[in-house]
Short mmCIF file of C-alpha atoms and ligand atoms in Angstrom, two decimals:
data_model
loop_
_atom_site.label_atom_id
_atom_site.label_comp_id
_atom_site.label_asym_id
_atom_site.label_seq_id
_atom_site.Cartn_x
_atom_site.Cartn_y
_atom_site.Cartn_z
CA MET J 1 30.78 -1.57 -9.66
CA SER J 2 34.13 -2.41 -8.07
CA VAL J 3 34.15 -5.21 -5.51
CA GLU J 4 36.41 -5.00 -2.48
CA THR J 5 38.96 -7.82 -2.28
CA ILE J 6 40.89 -9.10 0.71
CA ASN J 7 43.10 -12.09 1.38
CA THR J 8 41.28 -13.28 4.49
CA LEU J 9 37.87 -12.41 5.85
CA VAL J 10 37.07 -13.21 9.47
CA VAL J 11 33.37 -13.46 10.37
CA GLY J 12 32.68 -12.54 14.00
CA GLY J 13 34.37 -10.07 16.33
CA GLY J 14 34.27 -11.96 19.61
CA GLN J 15 37.35 -13.31 21.34
CA ALA J 16 37.96 -15.68 18.41
CA GLY J 17 37.84 -12.88 15.81
CA VAL J 18 40.17 -10.66 17.85
CA ALA J 19 42.63 -13.53 18.42
CA MET J 20 42.53 -14.35 14.71
CA SER J 21 43.29 -10.76 13.78
CA GLU J 22 46.36 -10.66 16.02
CA ASN J 23 47.76 -13.85 14.55
CA LEU J 24 47.05 -12.87 10.93
CA SER J 25 48.71 -9.49 11.51
CA ALA J 26 51.76 -11.20 12.99
CA LEU J 27 52.24 -12.94 9.61
CA SER J 28 51.34 -9.80 7.61
CA ILE J 29 48.28 -11.48 6.11
CA PRO J 30 45.86 -8.79 4.86
CA HIS J 31 42.47 -9.32 6.49
CA ILE J 32 39.32 -7.73 7.80
CA VAL J 33 37.00 -8.83 10.59
CA LEU J 34 33.26 -8.29 10.17
CA GLU J 35 31.11 -8.18 13.29
CA ARG J 36 27.36 -7.74 13.01
CA GLY J 37 27.06 -6.09 16.44
CA ARG J 38 29.82 -4.70 18.62
CA ILE J 39 33.12 -6.31 19.60
CA ALA J 40 32.35 -9.15 22.05
CA GLU J 41 28.63 -8.60 21.47
CA ARG J 42 27.58 -11.87 23.12
CA TRP J 43 29.30 -10.96 26.38
CA ARG J 44 27.39 -7.65 26.29
CA SER J 45 23.86 -8.49 25.22
CA GLU J 46 23.39 -12.27 25.18
CA ARG J 47 24.28 -13.06 28.78
CA TRP J 48 22.71 -12.19 32.12
CA ASP J 49 23.60 -9.05 34.10
CA SER J 50 25.51 -10.66 36.96
CA LEU J 51 27.65 -12.99 34.83
CA VAL J 52 31.37 -12.98 35.57
CA ALA J 53 34.12 -14.83 33.71
CA ASN J 54 34.44 -18.49 34.54
CA GLY J 55 38.21 -18.20 34.79
CA PRO J 56 40.32 -15.80 36.87
CA ALA J 57 41.88 -12.70 35.33
CA TRP J 58 45.40 -14.15 35.41
CA HIS J 59 44.21 -16.99 33.22
CA ASP J 60 41.34 -15.81 31.01
CA ARG J 61 43.24 -13.41 28.80
CA PHE J 62 45.36 -13.17 25.66
CA PRO J 63 49.19 -13.05 25.77
CA SER J 64 49.78 -9.35 25.02
CA LEU J 65 47.53 -7.68 27.62
CA LYS J 66 46.91 -8.18 31.32
CA PHE J 67 43.93 -6.81 33.21
CA ASP J 68 45.22 -3.59 34.79
CA ASP J 69 42.31 -2.90 37.15
CA VAL J 70 41.39 -6.22 38.71
CA THR J 71 43.53 -8.50 40.83
CA PRO J 72 44.78 -11.68 39.12
CA ASP J 73 42.47 -13.97 41.10
CA THR J 74 39.33 -11.94 40.37
CA PHE J 75 36.67 -13.25 37.98
CA PRO J 76 35.97 -10.15 35.87
CA PRO J 77 32.34 -9.10 35.27
CA LYS J 78 30.99 -9.61 31.75
CA GLU J 79 31.16 -5.90 30.82
CA ARG J 80 34.82 -5.88 31.85
CA MET J 81 35.41 -8.93 29.66
CA ALA J 82 33.82 -7.14 26.69
CA LYS J 83 35.97 -4.07 27.37
CA TYR J 84 39.05 -6.29 27.53
CA PHE J 85 38.47 -7.53 23.99
CA GLU J 86 37.67 -4.03 22.79
CA ASP J 87 40.89 -2.70 24.37
CA TYR J 88 42.79 -5.59 22.84
CA ALA J 89 41.43 -4.82 19.38
CA LYS J 90 42.47 -1.16 19.83
CA LEU J 91 45.94 -2.20 20.95
CA LEU J 92 46.31 -4.31 17.81
CA LYS J 93 44.70 -1.67 15.60
CA ALA J 94 42.67 -4.65 14.42
CA PRO J 95 40.77 -4.04 11.16
CA ILE J 96 37.38 -4.82 12.65
CA ARG J 97 34.23 -3.39 11.08
CA THR J 98 31.30 -3.48 13.46
CA GLY J 99 27.64 -3.42 12.51
CA VAL J 100 28.27 -5.49 9.38
CA ALA J 101 26.63 -8.91 9.09
CA VAL J 102 27.80 -11.61 6.71
CA THR J 103 24.74 -13.09 5.05
CA HIS J 104 26.15 -15.43 2.40
CA VAL J 105 29.46 -17.04 1.43
CA LYS J 106 29.85 -18.97 -1.82
CA ARG J 107 32.88 -20.49 -3.53
CA ASN J 108 33.71 -18.76 -6.82
CA GLU J 109 33.22 -20.79 -9.98
CA GLY J 110 36.30 -21.31 -12.17
CA ARG J 111 38.56 -19.12 -10.04
CA PRO J 112 39.86 -19.25 -6.48
CA GLY J 113 38.30 -17.66 -3.48
CA PHE J 114 34.84 -16.82 -2.21
CA THR J 115 32.18 -14.21 -2.83
CA VAL J 116 30.94 -12.87 0.46
CA THR J 117 27.67 -10.99 0.68
CA THR J 118 27.38 -8.67 3.64
CA SER J 119 24.90 -6.10 4.92
CA ASP J 120 27.35 -3.53 3.57
CA GLY J 121 28.10 -4.87 0.09
CA VAL J 122 30.06 -7.68 -1.53
CA ILE J 123 33.64 -8.68 -0.70
CA GLU J 124 35.84 -11.25 -2.41
CA ALA J 125 38.20 -13.21 -0.18
CA MET J 126 40.68 -16.03 -0.71
CA ASN J 127 39.98 -17.36 2.76
CA VAL J 128 36.99 -17.09 5.08
CA ILE J 129 37.23 -17.87 8.79
CA ALA J 130 34.00 -18.57 10.64
CA ALA J 131 34.56 -17.17 14.13
CA THR J 132 30.88 -16.91 15.00
CA GLY J 133 31.15 -18.65 18.35
CA PRO J 134 30.64 -21.98 20.07
CA PHE J 135 27.18 -20.94 21.26
CA GLN J 136 25.22 -19.53 18.33
CA THR J 137 21.50 -20.24 18.45
CA PRO J 138 19.54 -20.96 21.63
CA SER J 139 18.40 -24.57 21.79
CA TYR J 140 15.68 -26.07 23.97
CA PRO J 141 13.14 -28.86 23.64
CA ARG J 142 9.72 -27.62 22.51
CA ILE J 143 7.84 -29.79 24.96
CA VAL J 144 5.68 -27.06 26.46
CA PRO J 145 3.40 -25.56 23.79
CA GLU J 146 3.34 -21.80 23.30
CA GLY J 147 0.03 -20.57 24.63
CA SER J 148 0.21 -22.82 27.69
CA GLY J 149 0.25 -19.67 29.82
CA ILE J 150 3.75 -20.42 31.08
CA GLN J 151 6.51 -17.90 30.46
CA GLN J 152 9.40 -19.65 28.71
CA LEU J 153 12.79 -18.11 28.17
CA HIS J 154 16.23 -19.34 27.23
CA SER J 155 19.27 -18.50 29.35
CA SER J 156 20.59 -16.26 26.54
CA ALA J 157 17.53 -14.01 27.03
CA TYR J 158 17.70 -14.01 30.84
CA LYS J 159 19.01 -10.79 32.39
CA ASN J 160 17.89 -10.69 36.05
CA PRO J 161 15.18 -11.98 38.42
CA GLY J 162 12.98 -8.92 37.83
CA GLN J 163 12.24 -10.16 34.32
CA LEU J 164 10.33 -13.23 35.50
CA ALA J 165 6.61 -13.51 36.11
CA GLU J 166 5.43 -13.70 39.74
CA GLY J 167 5.56 -17.27 41.05
CA ALA J 168 7.92 -20.22 41.06
CA VAL J 169 10.38 -21.10 38.30
CA LEU J 170 11.67 -24.33 36.81
CA VAL J 171 15.28 -23.94 35.63
CA VAL J 172 16.13 -26.72 33.18
CA GLY J 173 19.82 -27.50 32.82
CA ALA J 174 22.48 -27.39 35.50
CA GLY J 175 25.67 -26.40 33.73
CA ALA J 176 27.49 -23.12 34.38
CA SER J 177 24.47 -21.08 33.29
CA GLY J 178 21.59 -23.01 34.87
CA SER J 179 23.21 -23.53 38.24
CA GLN J 180 24.18 -19.85 38.60
CA ILE J 181 20.83 -18.55 37.42
CA ALA J 182 18.96 -20.95 39.75
CA ASP J 183 21.07 -19.74 42.68
CA GLU J 184 20.48 -16.10 41.79
CA LEU J 185 16.70 -16.62 41.50
CA ASN J 186 16.58 -18.50 44.80
CA LYS J 187 18.49 -15.70 46.53
CA ALA J 188 16.04 -13.19 45.02
CA GLY J 189 13.26 -14.97 46.93
CA LYS J 190 11.83 -17.12 44.13
CA LYS J 191 10.77 -20.70 44.65
CA VAL J 192 13.14 -22.58 42.33
CA TYR J 193 13.08 -26.09 40.90
CA LEU J 194 16.35 -27.10 39.20
CA SER J 195 16.35 -29.91 36.65
CA VAL J 196 19.74 -31.65 36.82
CA GLY J 197 21.04 -34.11 34.21
CA GLU J 198 24.52 -35.49 33.61
CA HIS J 199 27.10 -32.95 34.64
CA TYR J 200 30.74 -32.39 35.44
CA ARG J 201 31.32 -30.27 38.54
CA PRO J 202 35.01 -29.97 39.35
CA PRO J 203 36.28 -28.10 42.41
CA ARG J 204 36.54 -24.36 41.79
CA SER J 205 39.88 -24.50 43.54
CA TYR J 206 41.82 -27.05 45.57
CA ARG J 207 44.88 -26.71 47.75
CA GLN J 208 45.40 -23.05 46.84
CA ARG J 209 45.19 -23.54 43.09
CA ASP J 210 42.26 -22.57 40.85
CA TYR J 211 40.74 -25.28 38.68
CA CYS J 212 42.13 -23.53 35.56
CA TRP J 213 45.59 -24.19 37.00
CA TRP J 214 44.76 -27.83 37.74
CA LEU J 215 43.43 -28.27 34.20
CA ALA J 216 46.88 -27.35 32.92
CA ALA J 217 48.88 -29.22 35.58
CA LEU J 218 46.88 -32.41 35.08
CA GLY J 219 47.00 -32.14 31.27
CA LYS J 220 43.24 -31.75 30.98
CA TRP J 221 43.24 -28.66 28.76
CA ASP J 222 45.13 -30.78 26.23
CA GLU J 223 42.58 -33.58 26.16
CA VAL J 224 41.38 -33.97 22.61
CA LYS J 225 37.92 -34.82 23.89
CA VAL J 226 36.57 -35.12 27.38
CA LYS J 227 35.94 -38.85 27.95
CA PRO J 228 33.52 -39.74 25.10
CA LYS J 229 30.53 -40.25 27.37
CA LYS J 230 31.05 -36.75 28.75
CA GLU J 231 31.20 -34.97 25.42
CA HIS J 232 27.83 -33.26 25.85
CA VAL J 233 27.75 -33.17 29.61
CA ALA J 234 27.00 -29.85 31.31
CA PHE J 235 30.11 -28.24 32.74
CA ALA J 236 29.14 -26.76 36.08
CA VAL J 237 31.88 -24.34 37.03
CA SER J 238 31.64 -20.62 37.59
CA GLY J 239 33.35 -17.59 39.04
CA TYR J 240 30.34 -15.97 40.66
CA GLU J 241 30.51 -14.82 44.26
CA GLY J 242 34.30 -14.81 44.04
CA GLY J 243 34.40 -18.38 42.75
CA LYS J 244 32.99 -21.39 44.55
CA THR J 245 32.50 -25.05 43.76
CA ILE J 246 29.03 -25.82 42.44
CA ASP J 247 27.47 -28.33 44.82
CA PHE J 248 23.90 -29.34 44.07
CA ARG J 249 23.29 -30.57 47.62
CA LYS J 250 24.26 -27.14 48.95
CA LEU J 251 21.92 -25.51 46.46
CA ALA J 252 19.16 -27.81 47.69
CA HIS J 253 19.90 -27.01 51.34
CA SER J 254 19.61 -23.31 50.46
CA GLY J 255 16.02 -23.89 49.29
CA ILE J 256 16.21 -25.08 45.68
CA THR J 257 14.28 -28.26 44.84
CA LEU J 258 16.29 -30.61 42.63
CA VAL J 259 14.54 -32.70 39.98
CA GLY J 260 15.87 -35.07 37.32
CA ILE J 261 16.04 -34.50 33.57
CA THR J 262 12.88 -32.78 32.29
CA ARG J 263 11.23 -35.25 29.99
CA ALA J 264 7.64 -34.46 28.98
CA TYR J 265 4.71 -32.13 29.56
CA VAL J 266 1.18 -33.48 29.35
CA GLY J 267 -1.95 -31.73 30.58
CA GLY J 268 -0.06 -29.26 32.73
CA VAL J 269 2.06 -31.97 34.35
CA MET J 270 5.83 -32.08 33.83
CA THR J 271 7.61 -35.41 34.23
CA PHE J 272 11.22 -35.95 35.21
CA ASP J 273 13.66 -38.86 34.78
CA GLU J 274 14.46 -41.13 37.69
CA GLY J 275 18.25 -40.73 37.31
CA LEU J 276 18.79 -37.68 39.53
CA GLY J 277 20.60 -39.63 42.27
CA LYS J 278 22.77 -41.44 39.74
CA ASN J 279 23.79 -38.20 38.04
CA ILE J 280 24.59 -36.49 41.34
CA ALA J 281 26.65 -39.52 42.41
CA GLN J 282 28.56 -39.47 39.10
CA GLY J 283 29.21 -35.75 39.56
CA ASP J 284 30.62 -36.48 43.02
CA ALA J 285 32.78 -39.34 41.72
CA ASP J 286 34.30 -37.11 39.02
CA TYR J 287 34.84 -34.36 41.59
CA PHE J 288 36.73 -36.74 43.91
CA ASP J 289 38.78 -38.01 40.95
CA VAL J 290 40.07 -34.47 40.42
CA LEU J 291 40.99 -34.16 44.11
CA ARG J 292 42.82 -37.50 44.02
CA GLU J 293 44.68 -36.61 40.82
CA ALA J 294 45.64 -33.26 42.34
CA ASP J 295 46.91 -34.92 45.53
CA ASP J 296 49.02 -37.34 43.46
CA TYR J 297 50.42 -34.46 41.42
CA ILE J 298 51.41 -32.59 44.57
CA VAL J 299 53.23 -35.64 45.96
CA ARG J 300 54.96 -36.48 42.66
CA ASN J 301 56.20 -32.94 42.22
CA GLY J 302 57.04 -32.29 45.88
CA LEU J 303 54.86 -29.17 46.02
CA ASP J 304 54.25 -27.40 49.29
CA LEU J 305 50.49 -26.86 49.01
CA PRO J 306 48.51 -27.25 52.25
CA PRO J 307 45.95 -30.07 52.48
CA GLU J 308 42.28 -29.09 52.25
CA PRO J 309 40.27 -31.67 54.20
CA ASP J 310 37.01 -29.66 53.90
CA ALA J 311 37.02 -30.24 50.14
CA TRP J 312 36.41 -33.94 50.84
CA THR J 313 33.22 -33.32 52.80
CA ILE J 314 29.92 -33.77 50.98
CA PRO J 315 26.77 -32.34 52.63
CA ALA J 316 23.93 -34.68 53.65
CA ASP J 317 21.46 -35.67 50.95
CA PRO J 318 18.59 -33.19 50.73
CA ASP J 319 14.99 -34.40 50.66
CA SER J 320 14.68 -33.78 46.92
CA LEU J 321 17.44 -36.35 46.42
CA THR J 322 16.16 -39.01 48.82
CA ASN J 323 12.53 -38.62 47.69
CA PRO J 324 12.85 -37.43 44.08
CA ILE J 325 9.89 -35.74 42.44
CA LEU J 326 9.04 -37.58 39.23
CA SER J 327 6.08 -35.48 38.14
CA LEU J 328 4.86 -32.03 38.97
CA ASP J 329 1.60 -30.27 38.26
CA LEU J 330 3.08 -26.90 37.31
CA ALA J 331 0.02 -24.86 38.25
CA LYS J 332 -0.29 -26.55 41.65
CA ALA J 333 3.44 -25.98 42.27
CA GLY J 334 2.93 -22.32 41.36
CA ILE J 335 5.42 -22.53 38.47
CA THR J 336 4.82 -19.64 36.09
CA THR J 337 8.19 -19.61 34.30
CA ILE J 338 10.44 -22.20 32.69
CA LEU J 339 13.99 -21.04 32.14
CA TRP J 340 15.75 -23.24 29.62
CA ALA J 341 19.50 -23.33 30.31
CA THR J 342 19.85 -26.12 27.79
CA GLY J 343 22.59 -24.80 25.57
CA PHE J 344 22.99 -23.75 21.98
CA LYS J 345 23.32 -25.17 18.49
CA TYR J 346 25.19 -24.10 15.40
CA ASP J 347 23.76 -21.87 12.69
CA PHE J 348 25.99 -21.82 9.64
CA ASN J 349 23.18 -21.13 7.17
CA TRP J 350 25.15 -18.20 5.79
CA LEU J 351 28.07 -20.45 4.88
CA ASP J 352 27.03 -22.04 1.57
CA VAL J 353 30.08 -24.26 1.04
CA ALA J 354 30.95 -27.98 1.10
CA ALA J 355 32.32 -27.97 4.63
CA PHE J 356 29.54 -29.74 6.55
CA ASP J 357 28.41 -33.27 7.21
CA ASP J 358 24.82 -34.41 6.73
CA LYS J 359 23.92 -33.22 10.23
CA GLY J 360 25.21 -29.73 9.46
CA ASP J 361 28.29 -30.07 11.65
CA PRO J 362 31.55 -28.64 10.33
CA LEU J 363 33.85 -31.12 8.58
CA GLN J 364 37.18 -29.94 9.86
CA LYS J 365 40.42 -30.85 11.55
CA ARG J 366 41.93 -28.28 13.91
CA GLY J 367 39.77 -25.67 12.16
CA ILE J 368 40.90 -26.49 8.62
CA SER J 369 37.74 -27.47 6.80
CA ALA J 370 36.96 -29.90 4.01
CA GLU J 371 36.43 -26.87 1.73
CA LYS J 372 39.83 -25.37 0.97
CA GLY J 373 40.04 -21.78 2.15
CA ILE J 374 37.24 -22.13 4.73
CA TYR J 375 38.26 -22.28 8.39
CA PHE J 376 36.42 -22.63 11.70
CA LEU J 377 37.60 -21.13 14.96
CA GLY J 378 36.29 -21.14 18.53
CA LEU J 379 34.24 -24.35 18.38
CA PRO J 380 34.31 -26.76 21.34
CA ASN J 381 37.03 -29.40 20.96
CA LEU J 382 38.27 -27.91 17.69
CA THR J 383 41.78 -28.88 18.74
CA ASN J 384 41.33 -29.85 22.35
CA ARG J 385 39.37 -28.96 25.44
CA SER J 386 40.70 -25.39 25.52
CA SER J 387 39.47 -24.49 22.02
CA SER J 388 36.33 -22.56 22.97
CA PHE J 389 38.00 -20.81 25.91
CA ILE J 390 39.79 -17.51 25.86
CA TRP J 391 43.40 -18.57 25.91
CA GLY J 392 42.78 -21.76 23.91
CA VAL J 393 41.15 -19.93 21.02
CA TRP J 394 44.23 -17.72 20.72
CA HIS J 395 46.48 -20.74 20.13
CA ASP J 396 44.05 -22.27 17.63
CA ALA J 397 44.03 -18.91 15.81
CA LYS J 398 47.83 -19.05 15.61
CA TYR J 399 47.64 -22.51 14.02
CA ILE J 400 45.10 -21.36 11.42
CA ALA J 401 47.08 -18.20 10.58
CA ASP J 402 50.13 -20.37 10.05
CA HIS J 403 48.17 -22.66 7.73
CA ILE J 404 46.95 -19.71 5.64
CA TRP J 405 50.49 -18.35 5.46
CA VAL J 406 51.84 -21.69 4.20
CA GLN J 407 49.05 -21.97 1.61
CA GLN J 408 49.87 -18.49 0.31
CA ASP J 409 53.37 -19.68 -0.42
CA TYR J 410 52.03 -22.49 -2.59
CA LEU J 411 49.78 -20.07 -4.49
CA ALA J 412 52.66 -17.66 -5.00
CA TYR J 413 54.72 -20.50 -6.48
CA ASP J 414 51.89 -21.39 -8.87
CA LYS J 415 51.83 -17.80 -10.12
CA ALA J 416 55.59 -17.65 -10.70
C1 FAD X 1 27.64 -18.17 30.29
C2 FAD X 1 28.97 -18.39 29.65
C3 FAD X 1 30.12 -18.00 30.29
C4 FAD X 1 31.35 -18.19 29.70
N1 FAD X 1 32.45 -17.81 30.39
C5 FAD X 1 33.65 -18.02 29.84
C6 FAD X 1 34.83 -17.67 30.54
O1 FAD X 1 34.77 -17.15 31.62
N2 FAD X 1 36.02 -17.92 29.98
C7 FAD X 1 36.12 -18.49 28.76
O2 FAD X 1 37.25 -18.68 28.31
N3 FAD X 1 35.03 -18.83 28.07
C8 FAD X 1 33.81 -18.62 28.59
N4 FAD X 1 32.69 -18.97 27.89
C9 FAD X 1 32.81 -19.67 26.62
C10 FAD X 1 33.17 -18.82 25.42
O3 FAD X 1 34.46 -18.35 25.67
C11 FAD X 1 32.23 -17.66 25.12
O4 FAD X 1 30.99 -18.14 24.67
C12 FAD X 1 32.80 -16.71 24.04
O5 FAD X 1 31.86 -15.71 23.83
C13 FAD X 1 33.16 -17.35 22.72
O6 FAD X 1 33.86 -16.41 21.91
P1 FAD X 1 33.86 -16.47 20.32
O7 FAD X 1 34.56 -15.28 19.80
O8 FAD X 1 34.32 -17.80 19.86
O9 FAD X 1 32.32 -16.39 20.00
P2 FAD X 1 31.27 -15.22 20.33
O10 FAD X 1 31.60 -14.47 21.54
O11 FAD X 1 29.94 -15.87 20.23
O12 FAD X 1 31.52 -14.22 19.10
C14 FAD X 1 31.03 -14.47 17.81
C15 FAD X 1 30.64 -13.13 17.21
O13 FAD X 1 30.23 -13.35 15.89
C16 FAD X 1 29.20 -12.44 15.58
N5 FAD X 1 28.47 -12.99 14.44
C17 FAD X 1 27.72 -14.13 14.42
N6 FAD X 1 27.24 -14.35 13.19
C18 FAD X 1 27.69 -13.33 12.41
C19 FAD X 1 27.55 -13.00 11.03
N7 FAD X 1 26.85 -13.77 10.18
N8 FAD X 1 28.17 -11.88 10.55
C20 FAD X 1 28.90 -11.10 11.38
N9 FAD X 1 29.07 -11.37 12.71
C21 FAD X 1 28.48 -12.47 13.21
C22 FAD X 1 28.38 -12.34 16.87
O14 FAD X 1 27.68 -11.13 16.95
C23 FAD X 1 29.48 -12.45 17.94
O15 FAD X 1 29.91 -11.21 18.41
C24 FAD X 1 31.44 -18.78 28.44
C25 FAD X 1 30.27 -19.15 27.78
C26 FAD X 1 29.04 -18.97 28.38
C27 FAD X 1 27.78 -19.40 27.67
#
């Protein structure tokens, strides 16, 4: 039986896979992209109905195509984002095969390249690029046993308020996902408890510039890592309702009860950490740092951007902050659902190569792995802070394509 061969195989047809295809094509590197679902599948089926992009349309896009049907400052809905990547793939005539899952990748013995097993047969490739996303497998602490009678779902399975059991809900995690979902559930008339840990909540916009603009102006997209202590901190920014700053006090004043980090569940009682006030105060301090840095930038560069005094006003502390709840009998509080917005972990089980450390994290630098010919794309902080975001992944893809192109030259020399 003949086995298909290709120079470079890209696994995953999300924004990373599409960006990779464009940059490989630009260097005439033969490749195929395999996507187990549809293009941008996670935007379509693994996010909630009302999700919009976290960045405005002028910013969250690739270089060769603008959004033609939304204004530049709009935050496009998730379906529109998926269509954008599909349109982009069509524009490129990208060789993407959908409905094909990669199940195993193994280095060949005694000859270069990799044998790739897929749901549609075997392919041999000189290079394999894992573009399977920064957020792969739902992750949440198993502190509430199944069979406790409480509905538990992860944010990746949440679609809309109608899905939840009657009664109150505890949303755990207050990053972009948890804070939006909590707000949506509260507005739908649910009693909502929101468990808030360490977070970073920058202004959505300040002095007529969106935060995406400030990230570039202040050099923050280029940061190799957010300050070390903030590496795993929830990033609470969103574009919903036209884009507004996430402010936990405002959420509390609208009816949501804030609690600290969810710690343990014993005999129907959930306990929470004491550090809620400290985490909210740290979030405020970081927020004001951004405003101060932005003000300095405006002065240094002589920009004519009007002051925004309202941005400096913080609402009064809500009761849940001054008298924090440290334990809650879930039944007495009427809580029937726990929604875990606690993030994701990697699943590279299909990638059977020497490119991981003992914790299973990729061993790589700017996407070039410890196993020659294996690359990673789209992971947080791969190159810098922008790496898992739409425009950042495109530039990382360019770097990887360039590396493959250079390596080809070496191989060609060997053959000569
Ligand atoms: C709620 C939320 C909102 C976000 N909003 C924004 C935003 O507005 N702007 C922004 O820049 N970023 C945003 N992000 C971050 C990030 O850009 C997205 O998660 C984005 O989907 C990542 O794209 P990707 O191509 O790297 O990965 P994914 O979109 O996860 O694509 C990976 C693809 O690989 C496929 N796949 C996985 N395993 C296999 C396999 N074994 N074989 C074949 N195919 C496989 C999957 O089906 C998937 O389609 C957001 C993230 C979240 C969670």
